[in-house]
Amino acid sequence: MSSVQSQQEQLSQSDPSPSPNSCSSFELIDMDAGSLYEPVSPHWFYCKIIDSKETWIPFNSEDSQQLEEAYSSGKDCNGRVVPTDGGRYDVHLGERMRYAVYWDELASEVRRCTWFYKGDKDNKYVPYSESFSQVLELMVHYQPVAGSDDWGSAPTEQGRPRTVKRGVENISVDIHCGEPLQIDHLVFVVHGIGPACDLRFRSIVQCVNDFRSVSLNLLQTHFKKAQENHQIGRVEFLPVNWHSPLHSTGVDVDLQRITLPSINRLRHFTNDTILDVFFYNSPTYCQTIVDTVASEMNRIYTLFLQRNPDFKGGVSIAGHSLGSLILFDILTNQKDSLGDIDSEKDSLNIVMDQGDTPTLEEDLKKLQLSEFFDIFEKEKVDKEALALCTDRDLQEMGIPLGPRKKILNYFSTRKNSTGINRPTLQPASGANIPKESEFCSSSNTRNGDYLDVGIGQVSVKYPRLIYKPEIFFAFGSPIGMFLTVRGLKRIDPNYRFPTCKGFFNIYHPFDPVAYRIEPMVVPGVEFEPMLIPHHKGRKRMHLELREGLTRMSMDLKNNLLGSLRMAWKSFTRAPYPALQVSETAEETEAEPESTSEKPSDVNTEETSVAVKEEVLPINVGMLNGGQRIDYVLQEKPIESFNEYLFALQSHLCYWESEDTVLLVLKEIYQTQGIFLDQPLQ
């Protein structure tokens, strides 16, 4: 027992976990004196900072088993890397740290957990450190000493007890089974304005995690047969972040200098969020945004193929809000000459990976201007930011005239050679209309009926993607509004994206940012968008009830009007003289027949028109391969009470919407010949 006490004294000074004396007493698990000792089964956890608090989250069962096998293999853990979470994170076993693979994220601590505690104010059990858990495991077979607690303190010294549990099976925590190893399809998801993507102010990474989790659940419920037959695995959704690179160019500092000090929080929200729309309409920052989005998707795609060499699936893209407009502009400016796309993956027109290009320090050394590197580092100016700097910017940083000219000339020459020219403003007298051959079919200018889809776009050089997206999904998209504001009144029915076959415009009926696309293709016909079925089938009950009441009220209205019309006519005929009684009677007998026939004729015409609208297919052009483009979600019952109250929430509802995710999965797997177990009505 003395050795245990000495270990305890050493750990109390070095171990970050709470020492036993800090809570005075513990409630340990009761064990029979005659019971045999059984080793505890460890489970691996990682730490996340949620709402400024540390939260320990368990790895799924498959990842925890892989980590334990690597730990117990007897090999040196230093330098050992174990991929987890479907390959989106790597755990460096020796460091006990978890790193994101495809995006920037703070590393999180990892623990091999066997003992857990929960204080009086804790909601969840927290794992002890590995070293402290070893001490508790040494003591587990000792019985409490009468008259004192397990740590030798008298009852009078005891404070509030800390509940201690041994083994993850004795605490209440959700541990998932893991994700299928097979990846059938890859989807890039681009966010809209601002750093937050929902009402909980979560990042695009967290929102896409929810989207992915919903998809995994729906695959189990709606593609069960295909899973049992091992026809499908899963769809991987990866986020693309452009907000951080945009606001790291130094523009926030410039804005802060001119921002008024009043209503500080509102002005900060405006600068950080709403101004992204204006940035995208600025030639300078629009170039930064489209370069970031395209280069990030190309970089992640290349890295994904390196980590998944057996991947044979397709790629789709999805954009929320302004992100959908960014993707739309990039897709309309692609060239349909991707026959040699595989050979171009290693020679992109955009800077895809900075690992193969010289650093800023190396560039300055080449120009014999190394002494100015510290100035740029202090101002947090990287190569991209320096390429956007003007002579005035460099002068304000204290760079002399000669070095300024060298730097500006060097980066100007470099941008021209890599095809990322800084755009010049177009004259205000006319809009910039890109060449038709770049992203429009020849039929787009037939008889001068249609304008180019790219009309009014900001004059920038749109990068080229190294793959052909199969489907483009737009969530809560303002594409239709922006096209109209740019001067485009109608989209040629024969127009399609040069490299993408499918396009789905998905929106909530109360979304204030969303606009339709189909009326721009067929402006002379009024028709409703496609109603997205509820993921459990049919319409929501309140919508069916509303339609039933509408039909009933129309029937009552027609019958009431008919009765009133007959009563009024009989009332106006009463004073006629007796000589005309026989004639009037004949008219009275004939008129009710005619009045009763007229509504029936009208109803027959309305019914025939309605049948025609349902039966006759609507030609909405080739933007989605001849299929419908606009798809509307069904509002929830509580949302129908006040559409204004739920307007903002409606714009941010897509990340956790089962109906949205199911439509995405259905369309993706249909391209592979795999369908839902039961078609939704």
Short mmCIF file of C-alpha atoms in Angstrom, two decimals, residues 220-465:
data_model
loop_
_atom_site.label_atom_id
_atom_site.label_comp_id
_atom_site.label_asym_id
_atom_site.label_seq_id
_atom_site.Cartn_x
_atom_site.Cartn_y
_atom_site.Cartn_z
CA GLN A 220 -30.10 2.72 -42.84
CA THR A 221 -33.84 3.43 -43.03
CA HIS A 222 -34.48 4.16 -46.72
CA PHE A 223 -31.71 2.18 -48.48
CA LYS A 224 -31.79 -0.85 -46.21
CA LYS A 225 -32.01 -3.42 -49.01
CA ALA A 226 -29.07 -1.92 -50.88
CA GLN A 227 -27.03 -1.92 -47.67
CA GLU A 228 -27.89 -5.52 -46.90
CA ASN A 229 -26.85 -6.50 -50.42
CA HIS A 230 -23.59 -4.54 -50.01
CA GLN A 231 -24.48 -2.36 -52.99
CA ILE A 232 -23.81 0.92 -51.23
CA GLY A 233 -21.56 2.32 -48.54
CA ARG A 234 -22.03 5.99 -47.78
CA VAL A 235 -21.75 9.50 -49.21
CA GLU A 236 -18.94 11.70 -47.90
CA PHE A 237 -19.72 15.39 -47.35
CA LEU A 238 -16.74 17.73 -46.93
CA PRO A 239 -16.96 21.46 -46.08
CA VAL A 240 -15.29 24.22 -48.09
CA ASN A 241 -14.49 27.41 -46.17
CA TRP A 242 -13.86 30.70 -48.00
CA HIS A 243 -14.79 33.20 -45.28
CA SER A 244 -11.56 32.87 -43.27
CA PRO A 245 -9.17 33.37 -46.24
CA LEU A 246 -11.22 36.37 -47.39
CA HIS A 247 -11.09 38.11 -44.03
CA SER A 248 -7.40 37.32 -43.53
CA THR A 249 -6.43 39.63 -46.40
CA GLY A 250 -6.35 42.63 -44.08
CA VAL A 251 -9.71 44.02 -45.15
CA ASP A 252 -11.06 43.73 -41.60
CA VAL A 253 -8.39 46.14 -40.38
CA ASP A 254 -9.32 48.62 -43.09
CA LEU A 255 -13.00 48.33 -42.20
CA GLN A 256 -12.31 48.76 -38.50
CA ARG A 257 -10.64 52.10 -39.12
CA ILE A 258 -13.80 53.52 -40.72
CA THR A 259 -16.42 51.76 -38.56
CA LEU A 260 -18.33 54.00 -36.18
CA PRO A 261 -17.99 53.21 -32.46
CA SER A 262 -21.74 53.14 -31.74
CA ILE A 263 -23.82 49.92 -31.73
CA ASN A 264 -20.56 48.02 -31.79
CA ARG A 265 -21.99 44.49 -31.91
CA LEU A 266 -24.35 45.22 -34.77
CA ARG A 267 -21.61 46.90 -36.79
CA HIS A 268 -19.24 43.99 -36.15
CA PHE A 269 -21.95 41.57 -37.33
CA THR A 270 -22.45 43.66 -40.46
CA ASN A 271 -18.73 43.80 -41.24
CA ASP A 272 -18.24 40.09 -40.61
CA THR A 273 -21.38 38.77 -42.31
CA ILE A 274 -23.53 40.99 -44.49
CA LEU A 275 -20.60 42.68 -46.23
CA ASP A 276 -19.65 39.33 -47.77
CA VAL A 277 -22.34 40.00 -50.37
CA PHE A 278 -20.66 43.29 -51.31
CA PHE A 279 -17.24 41.64 -51.29
CA TYR A 280 -18.48 39.16 -53.88
CA ASN A 281 -19.61 42.03 -56.11
CA SER A 282 -16.19 43.67 -55.86
CA PRO A 283 -13.77 42.57 -58.61
CA THR A 284 -10.83 42.43 -56.20
CA TYR A 285 -12.45 40.33 -53.50
CA CYS A 286 -14.60 38.32 -55.90
CA GLN A 287 -11.37 37.03 -57.41
CA THR A 288 -10.17 36.04 -53.93
CA ILE A 289 -13.44 34.23 -53.20
CA VAL A 290 -13.69 32.22 -56.43
CA ASP A 291 -9.98 31.36 -56.28
CA THR A 292 -10.36 30.15 -52.70
CA VAL A 293 -13.45 28.05 -53.39
CA ALA A 294 -12.06 26.43 -56.54
CA SER A 295 -8.57 25.86 -55.16
CA GLU A 296 -9.95 24.42 -51.92
CA MET A 297 -12.21 21.97 -53.77
CA ASN A 298 -9.34 20.95 -56.05
CA ARG A 299 -6.94 20.60 -53.11
CA ILE A 300 -9.37 18.54 -51.03
CA TYR A 301 -10.26 16.38 -54.03
CA THR A 302 -6.58 15.60 -54.69
CA LEU A 303 -5.94 14.86 -51.01
CA PHE A 304 -9.06 12.71 -50.86
CA LEU A 305 -7.87 10.60 -53.80
CA GLN A 306 -4.47 10.18 -52.14
CA ARG A 307 -6.08 8.89 -48.96
CA ASN A 308 -8.70 6.83 -50.81
CA PRO A 309 -6.90 5.37 -53.85
CA ASP A 310 -9.71 2.86 -54.49
CA PHE A 311 -12.39 5.54 -54.80
CA LYS A 312 -14.28 5.17 -58.09
CA GLY A 313 -17.36 7.29 -57.34
CA GLY A 314 -18.47 10.64 -58.67
CA VAL A 315 -18.33 14.15 -57.26
CA SER A 316 -21.15 16.60 -56.64
CA ILE A 317 -21.20 20.10 -55.17
CA ALA A 318 -23.66 21.86 -52.88
CA GLY A 319 -23.89 25.50 -51.87
CA HIS A 320 -25.92 27.32 -49.25
CA SER A 321 -27.11 30.90 -49.78
CA LEU A 322 -24.30 32.97 -51.34
CA GLY A 323 -22.21 29.81 -51.64
CA SER A 324 -24.64 28.51 -54.25
CA LEU A 325 -24.19 31.68 -56.33
CA ILE A 326 -20.40 31.30 -56.15
CA LEU A 327 -20.68 27.72 -57.42
CA PHE A 328 -23.17 28.76 -60.12
CA ASP A 329 -20.76 31.38 -61.47
CA ILE A 330 -17.86 28.93 -61.38
CA LEU A 331 -19.88 26.27 -63.20
CA THR A 332 -21.11 28.66 -65.91
CA ASN A 333 -17.49 29.62 -66.60
CA GLN A 334 -16.11 26.10 -66.99
CA LYS A 335 -15.05 24.80 -70.39
CA ASP A 336 -16.46 21.61 -71.81
CA SER A 337 -13.09 20.25 -72.87
CA LEU A 338 -12.29 17.94 -69.99
CA GLY A 339 -11.32 14.95 -72.06
CA ASP A 340 -7.79 15.36 -70.80
CA ILE A 341 -8.84 16.35 -67.29
CA ASP A 342 -6.87 13.54 -65.66
CA SER A 343 -3.66 14.82 -67.19
CA GLU A 344 -4.40 18.31 -65.92
CA LYS A 345 -4.82 17.35 -62.27
CA ASP A 346 -1.13 17.92 -61.71
CA SER A 347 -0.93 21.14 -63.73
CA LEU A 348 -3.72 23.40 -62.53
CA ASN A 349 -4.20 26.99 -63.68
CA ILE A 350 -4.73 27.98 -60.05
CA VAL A 351 -2.35 27.64 -57.14
CA MET A 352 -3.66 24.47 -55.56
CA ASP A 353 -1.05 23.47 -53.02
CA GLN A 354 1.42 25.89 -51.59
CA GLY A 355 3.78 23.01 -50.82
CA ASP A 356 5.14 23.02 -54.39
CA THR A 357 5.54 26.80 -54.66
CA PRO A 358 8.20 28.99 -53.04
CA THR A 359 7.31 30.65 -49.77
CA LEU A 360 7.17 34.40 -49.26
CA GLU A 361 10.52 34.28 -47.49
CA GLU A 362 12.08 32.47 -50.46
CA ASP A 363 10.59 34.99 -52.90
CA LEU A 364 12.01 37.89 -50.91
CA LYS A 365 15.37 36.16 -50.73
CA LYS A 366 15.32 35.79 -54.51
CA LEU A 367 14.66 39.53 -54.80
CA GLN A 368 17.43 40.22 -52.24
CA LEU A 369 14.85 41.79 -49.94
CA SER A 370 15.01 39.35 -47.02
CA GLU A 371 15.32 42.18 -44.50
CA PHE A 372 11.66 43.11 -45.09
CA PHE A 373 10.28 39.65 -44.25
CA ASP A 374 9.90 40.55 -40.55
CA ILE A 375 7.74 43.54 -41.50
CA PHE A 376 5.37 41.38 -43.55
CA GLU A 377 5.26 38.74 -40.82
CA LYS A 378 4.43 41.39 -38.21
CA GLU A 379 1.60 42.72 -40.39
CA LYS A 380 0.40 39.12 -41.04
CA VAL A 381 0.83 39.55 -44.79
CA ASP A 382 1.22 36.29 -46.70
CA LYS A 383 1.79 35.80 -50.44
CA GLU A 384 -1.89 36.14 -51.34
CA ALA A 385 -2.26 39.30 -49.29
CA LEU A 386 0.95 40.75 -50.71
CA ALA A 387 -0.32 40.12 -54.24
CA LEU A 388 -3.31 42.35 -53.42
CA CYS A 389 -1.21 45.17 -51.94
CA THR A 390 -0.85 48.49 -53.74
CA ASP A 391 2.10 50.85 -53.74
CA ARG A 392 0.33 52.90 -51.08
CA ASP A 393 -0.06 49.82 -48.85
CA LEU A 394 3.64 49.00 -49.04
CA GLN A 395 4.55 52.61 -48.37
CA GLU A 396 2.42 52.62 -45.20
CA MET A 397 4.31 49.54 -44.01
CA GLY A 398 7.58 51.44 -44.34
CA ILE A 399 8.92 49.78 -47.50
CA PRO A 400 11.23 52.14 -49.49
CA LEU A 401 10.50 53.09 -53.08
CA GLY A 402 13.04 50.77 -54.74
CA PRO A 403 11.98 47.57 -52.94
CA ARG A 404 8.32 48.53 -53.48
CA LYS A 405 8.79 48.60 -57.25
CA LYS A 406 10.64 45.26 -57.18
CA ILE A 407 7.90 43.58 -55.16
CA LEU A 408 5.03 44.96 -57.24
CA ASN A 409 6.69 44.05 -60.53
CA TYR A 410 7.56 40.53 -59.31
CA PHE A 411 4.07 39.68 -58.12
CA SER A 412 2.44 41.28 -61.12
CA THR A 413 4.56 39.15 -63.46
CA ARG A 414 3.89 36.05 -61.36
CA LYS A 415 0.11 36.56 -61.41
CA ASN A 416 0.10 36.97 -65.18
CA SER A 417 2.06 33.76 -65.62
CA THR A 418 -0.24 31.75 -63.35
CA GLY A 419 -3.42 33.13 -64.82
CA ILE A 420 -4.70 34.88 -61.71
CA ASN A 421 -4.72 38.45 -62.90
CA ARG A 422 -5.97 41.14 -60.63
CA PRO A 423 -9.15 42.32 -62.38
CA THR A 424 -9.68 45.82 -63.65
CA LEU A 425 -12.92 47.71 -63.18
CA GLN A 426 -15.24 47.78 -66.18
CA PRO A 427 -16.60 51.08 -67.48
CA ALA A 428 -19.90 52.07 -65.91
CA SER A 429 -21.47 52.58 -69.31
CA GLY A 430 -21.76 48.88 -70.07
CA ALA A 431 -21.82 45.55 -68.37
CA ASN A 432 -19.12 43.00 -68.95
CA ILE A 433 -20.49 40.18 -71.08
CA PRO A 434 -18.19 37.14 -71.23
CA LYS A 435 -17.64 35.28 -74.46
CA GLU A 436 -20.43 32.89 -75.39
CA SER A 437 -18.07 30.10 -76.32
CA GLU A 438 -16.74 29.97 -72.76
CA PHE A 439 -19.86 28.78 -71.01
CA CYS A 440 -22.89 28.90 -73.28
CA SER A 441 -24.12 26.72 -76.10
CA SER A 442 -24.44 28.17 -79.57
CA SER A 443 -28.22 28.19 -79.22
CA ASN A 444 -28.01 30.82 -76.50
CA THR A 445 -27.84 33.63 -79.05
CA ARG A 446 -30.23 32.16 -81.61
CA ASN A 447 -32.08 35.05 -83.33
CA GLY A 448 -30.97 37.30 -80.49
CA ASP A 449 -33.73 35.94 -78.25
CA TYR A 450 -31.55 35.10 -75.24
CA LEU A 451 -28.77 36.89 -73.44
CA ASP A 452 -25.71 35.16 -72.10
CA VAL A 453 -26.18 33.50 -68.70
CA GLY A 454 -22.93 35.14 -67.65
CA ILE A 455 -24.19 38.66 -68.27
CA GLY A 456 -23.35 41.09 -65.49
CA GLN A 457 -20.85 38.82 -63.76
CA VAL A 458 -17.92 40.53 -62.12
CA SER A 459 -14.90 40.69 -64.42
CA VAL A 460 -12.64 38.05 -62.89
CA LYS A 461 -10.80 35.01 -64.16
CA TYR A 462 -12.76 31.95 -63.05
CA PRO A 463 -10.57 28.97 -62.12
CA ARG A 464 -11.01 25.55 -63.59
CA LEU A 465 -12.11 22.52 -61.60
#
